[in-house]
């Protein structure tokens, strides 16, 4: 799916590990304040191969939906629908980032819009996202994409080595009955 001139969002595949490792190495400082602390092998091809395998296995079980943003041969972002829960919740949590050389061009907003369309396609009712309270750029993205702030959770996630407060956002995707057949 082309979200801007030259930028293509594609499903995660087993072949993506080398480009992902390179992207995480290029963006190590950019992402560090917003991410869990990663072990060193996170930044290697082998480490990414193992993570991609685990993520694809979760996708097979309808527990996640993983997408990669490509600019030519380079990975320049990701968006994941994490922790998909069916039953009466029909919800998932968004996680996303954009390469430091490509921020400020509306790409994250494009990724979130893509994930919203995708959530509808796979029969989810709701998406949620949590941002650090000082992550103004991410809050802007969510507001642009129709998400609303519904609360602030103290010590919500262990990010950059500490339990940190998060603003919680959600968007209702559709009102299909829970348990309706999924496409
Ligand atoms: C947050 C992030 C995904 C935004 O990506 P992006 O492609 O630049 O996002 P967009 O261009 O779609 O929108 C960014 C918005 O934030 C605004 N913004 C950016 N930095 C800002 C800042 N420091 N203060 C206030 N607003 C800011 C931009 O102006 C833009 O809003 P506008 O369209 O109203 O002008 C990117 O910076 C990133 O990857 N950060 C690190 C990882 C991260 O925070 N992920 C999200 C975790 S919840």
Short mmCIF file of C-alpha atoms and ligand atoms in Angstrom, two decimals:
data_model
loop_
_atom_site.label_atom_id
_atom_site.label_comp_id
_atom_site.label_asym_id
_atom_site.label_seq_id
_atom_site.Cartn_x
_atom_site.Cartn_y
_atom_site.Cartn_z
CA UNK A 1 0.00 0.00 0.00
CA UNK A 2 1.57 3.31 -1.09
CA UNK A 3 1.02 5.91 1.69
CA UNK A 4 3.12 8.68 0.10
CA UNK A 5 5.22 9.08 -3.03
CA UNK A 6 7.92 6.36 -2.81
CA UNK A 7 6.73 4.96 0.54
CA UNK A 8 5.15 1.50 0.55
CA UNK A 9 3.65 -0.33 3.57
CA UNK A 10 3.93 -4.10 3.23
CA UNK A 11 3.18 -7.04 5.51
CA UNK A 12 6.18 -8.26 7.55
CA UNK A 13 7.94 -11.24 5.92
CA UNK A 14 10.70 -13.64 6.96
CA UNK A 15 13.04 -11.91 4.47
CA UNK A 16 12.87 -8.54 6.23
CA UNK A 17 15.31 -9.21 9.09
CA UNK A 18 18.49 -7.73 7.51
CA UNK A 19 16.77 -4.48 6.51
CA UNK A 20 15.08 -4.28 9.93
CA UNK A 21 18.39 -4.74 11.76
CA UNK A 22 19.97 -1.99 9.62
CA UNK A 23 17.01 0.32 10.32
CA UNK A 24 17.19 -0.28 14.09
CA UNK A 25 20.95 0.43 14.01
CA UNK A 26 20.40 3.71 12.10
CA UNK A 27 17.62 4.72 14.51
CA UNK A 28 19.07 3.50 17.78
CA UNK A 29 19.32 6.96 19.39
CA UNK A 30 16.09 8.22 17.82
CA UNK A 31 14.03 5.34 19.23
CA UNK A 32 15.78 4.82 22.59
CA UNK A 33 13.66 7.29 24.63
CA UNK A 34 10.41 5.68 23.39
CA UNK A 35 11.30 1.97 23.43
CA UNK A 36 12.10 -0.74 25.96
CA UNK A 37 15.85 -1.19 26.48
CA UNK A 38 16.90 -3.74 23.85
CA UNK A 39 19.59 -6.40 24.26
CA UNK A 40 22.54 -6.03 21.84
CA UNK A 41 21.35 -8.84 19.56
CA UNK A 42 18.21 -6.82 18.77
CA UNK A 43 20.45 -4.80 16.42
CA UNK A 44 21.81 -7.85 14.55
CA UNK A 45 20.38 -9.80 11.61
CA UNK A 46 20.27 -12.98 13.73
CA UNK A 47 18.43 -11.19 16.53
CA UNK A 48 15.91 -9.73 14.09
CA UNK A 49 15.44 -13.13 12.39
CA UNK A 50 14.37 -14.62 15.73
CA UNK A 51 12.05 -11.70 16.47
CA UNK A 52 10.50 -11.79 13.00
CA UNK A 53 9.89 -15.54 13.36
CA UNK A 54 8.17 -14.98 16.70
CA UNK A 55 6.10 -12.12 15.30
CA UNK A 56 5.02 -14.13 12.25
CA UNK A 57 4.00 -17.00 14.56
CA UNK A 58 1.89 -14.56 16.57
CA UNK A 59 0.37 -13.24 13.33
CA UNK A 60 -0.54 -16.83 12.35
CA UNK A 61 -2.40 -17.13 15.64
CA UNK A 62 -4.35 -13.87 15.02
CA UNK A 63 -2.50 -12.22 17.92
CA UNK A 64 -0.78 -9.50 15.88
CA UNK A 65 -0.74 -7.87 12.45
CA UNK A 66 2.71 -6.57 11.48
CA UNK A 67 3.57 -4.03 8.74
CA UNK A 68 6.81 -2.55 7.47
CA UNK A 69 7.31 0.84 5.76
CA UNK A 70 9.75 0.68 2.85
CA UNK A 71 11.51 3.49 0.98
CA UNK A 72 13.32 1.71 -1.85
CA UNK A 73 15.43 -1.02 -0.23
CA UNK A 74 15.35 0.65 3.19
CA UNK A 75 13.00 0.02 6.08
CA UNK A 76 11.97 3.49 7.30
CA UNK A 77 9.20 2.62 9.73
CA UNK A 78 6.86 0.05 11.16
CA UNK A 79 3.34 -0.25 12.46
CA UNK A 80 1.96 -3.20 14.40
CA UNK A 81 -1.46 -4.09 15.69
CA UNK A 82 -0.33 -5.79 18.90
CA UNK A 83 -2.19 -7.86 21.46
CA UNK A 84 -5.23 -8.57 19.29
CA UNK A 85 -8.05 -9.75 21.54
CA UNK A 86 -11.25 -11.15 20.03
CA UNK A 87 -14.45 -12.11 21.90
CA UNK A 88 -16.35 -9.15 23.29
CA UNK A 89 -13.32 -6.80 23.15
CA UNK A 90 -12.27 -7.02 19.44
CA UNK A 91 -9.36 -4.66 20.04
CA UNK A 92 -5.62 -4.22 19.43
CA UNK A 93 -2.83 -1.87 20.59
CA UNK A 94 -0.90 0.17 18.03
CA UNK A 95 2.88 0.42 18.02
CA UNK A 96 4.71 2.49 15.39
CA UNK A 97 7.81 4.48 14.53
CA UNK A 98 9.30 6.39 11.59
CA UNK A 99 13.02 6.69 10.66
CA UNK A 100 14.68 9.87 11.97
CA UNK A 101 15.50 11.02 8.42
CA UNK A 102 11.86 10.71 7.32
CA UNK A 103 9.89 12.28 10.21
CA UNK A 104 7.75 15.37 9.76
CA UNK A 105 6.31 14.28 6.41
CA UNK A 106 3.02 12.79 7.58
CA UNK A 107 4.25 9.19 7.33
CA UNK A 108 3.22 8.14 10.85
CA UNK A 109 -0.24 9.56 10.22
CA UNK A 110 -0.34 7.53 6.98
CA UNK A 111 0.71 4.41 8.88
CA UNK A 112 -1.97 4.90 11.54
CA UNK A 113 -4.61 5.44 8.84
CA UNK A 114 -3.44 2.23 7.17
CA UNK A 115 -3.68 0.35 10.49
CA UNK A 116 -7.18 1.72 11.05
CA UNK A 117 -8.33 0.45 7.64
CA UNK A 118 -6.65 -2.86 8.36
CA UNK A 119 -8.36 -3.16 11.76
CA UNK A 120 -11.72 -2.74 10.04
CA UNK A 121 -10.75 -5.34 7.42
CA UNK A 122 -9.87 -7.95 10.05
CA UNK A 123 -13.03 -7.36 12.04
CA UNK A 124 -11.76 -5.37 15.01
CA UNK A 125 -14.07 -2.91 16.77
CA UNK A 126 -11.47 -0.70 18.44
CA UNK A 127 -7.80 0.35 18.37
CA UNK A 128 -5.91 1.77 21.30
CA UNK A 129 -2.51 3.44 21.64
CA UNK A 130 -0.53 4.61 24.65
CA UNK A 131 1.98 7.45 24.36
CA UNK A 132 4.47 8.73 26.91
CA UNK A 133 3.00 11.95 28.34
CA UNK A 134 5.79 13.99 26.72
CA UNK A 135 5.48 12.35 23.28
CA UNK A 136 3.70 15.31 21.71
CA UNK A 137 4.47 14.24 18.11
CA UNK A 138 2.80 10.86 18.61
CA UNK A 139 -0.19 12.46 20.33
CA UNK A 140 -0.54 14.78 17.31
CA UNK A 141 -0.50 11.76 14.99
CA UNK A 142 -3.25 10.01 16.93
CA UNK A 143 -5.41 13.14 17.09
CA UNK A 144 -5.00 13.65 13.31
CA UNK A 145 -6.22 10.09 12.83
CA UNK A 146 -9.42 10.39 14.87
CA UNK A 147 -8.19 8.88 18.14
CA UNK A 148 -9.44 10.36 21.41
CA UNK A 149 -7.69 10.66 24.73
CA UNK A 150 -9.57 8.62 27.34
CA UNK A 151 -7.23 8.67 30.30
CA UNK A 152 -3.76 8.71 31.74
CA UNK A 153 -2.34 5.54 33.25
CA UNK A 154 0.34 5.97 35.92
CA UNK A 155 3.43 3.77 35.52
CA UNK A 156 1.82 2.04 32.53
CA UNK A 157 4.79 0.65 30.55
CA UNK A 158 8.46 -0.09 31.27
CA UNK A 159 10.07 2.22 28.69
CA UNK A 160 13.74 3.25 28.49
CA UNK A 161 14.40 1.50 31.77
CA UNK A 162 11.61 2.95 33.95
CA UNK A 163 7.87 2.51 34.60
CA UNK A 164 6.44 5.57 32.86
CA UNK A 165 3.03 7.26 32.82
CA UNK A 166 1.16 7.12 29.49
CA UNK A 167 -1.73 8.95 27.87
CA UNK A 168 -4.21 6.40 26.52
CA UNK A 169 -6.02 6.94 23.24
CA UNK A 170 -8.65 4.93 21.43
CA UNK A 171 -10.59 4.95 18.21
CA UNK A 172 -13.79 3.02 17.66
CA UNK A 173 -13.54 1.47 14.18
CA UNK A 174 -17.06 0.13 13.60
CA UNK A 175 -20.12 -1.15 15.42
CA UNK A 176 -20.20 -4.67 13.97
CA UNK A 177 -21.49 -7.16 16.54
CA UNK A 178 -18.73 -8.98 18.40
CA UNK A 179 -18.29 -12.49 17.13
CA UNK A 180 -19.55 -11.67 13.62
CA UNK A 181 -17.71 -13.65 10.96
CA UNK A 182 -14.32 -12.16 10.10
CA UNK A 183 -13.53 -11.52 6.42
C1 LIG B 1 6.16 10.01 16.71
C2 LIG B 1 6.57 9.67 15.28
C3 LIG B 1 6.02 8.28 14.92
C4 LIG B 1 5.95 10.73 14.35
O1 LIG B 1 6.28 10.39 13.01
P1 LIG B 1 6.04 11.43 11.81
O2 LIG B 1 6.08 10.65 10.54
O3 LIG B 1 6.95 12.58 11.96
O4 LIG B 1 4.54 11.90 12.12
P2 LIG B 1 3.62 12.87 11.23
O5 LIG B 1 4.49 13.64 10.28
O6 LIG B 1 2.49 12.07 10.68
O7 LIG B 1 2.99 13.83 12.34
C5 LIG B 1 3.79 14.38 13.38
C6 LIG B 1 3.06 15.57 14.00
O8 LIG B 1 3.71 15.92 15.24
C7 LIG B 1 4.17 17.26 15.15
N1 LIG B 1 5.40 17.31 15.94
C8 LIG B 1 6.56 16.68 15.69
N2 LIG B 1 7.44 16.93 16.66
C9 LIG B 1 6.80 17.72 17.56
C10 LIG B 1 7.16 18.31 18.78
N3 LIG B 1 8.38 18.12 19.31
N4 LIG B 1 6.24 19.06 19.44
C11 LIG B 1 5.01 19.25 18.93
N5 LIG B 1 4.59 18.68 17.76
C12 LIG B 1 5.49 17.95 17.09
C13 LIG B 1 4.35 17.53 13.68
O9 LIG B 1 4.33 18.91 13.42
C14 LIG B 1 3.12 16.79 13.14
O10 LIG B 1 1.93 17.50 13.40
P3 LIG B 1 1.24 18.43 12.27
O11 LIG B 1 0.93 17.52 11.11
O12 LIG B 1 0.02 18.95 12.94
O13 LIG B 1 2.23 19.48 11.90
C15 LIG B 1 8.13 9.70 15.09
O14 LIG B 1 8.63 10.93 15.56
C16 LIG B 1 8.84 8.56 15.83
O15 LIG B 1 9.05 7.48 15.27
N6 LIG B 1 9.21 8.80 17.10
C17 LIG B 1 9.90 7.79 17.91
C18 LIG B 1 9.04 6.55 18.19
C19 LIG B 1 7.68 6.88 18.74
O16 LIG B 1 7.50 7.83 19.49
N7 LIG B 1 6.68 6.08 18.38
C20 LIG B 1 5.31 6.23 18.86
C21 LIG B 1 5.18 5.62 20.21
S1 LIG B 1 3.53 5.87 20.87
#
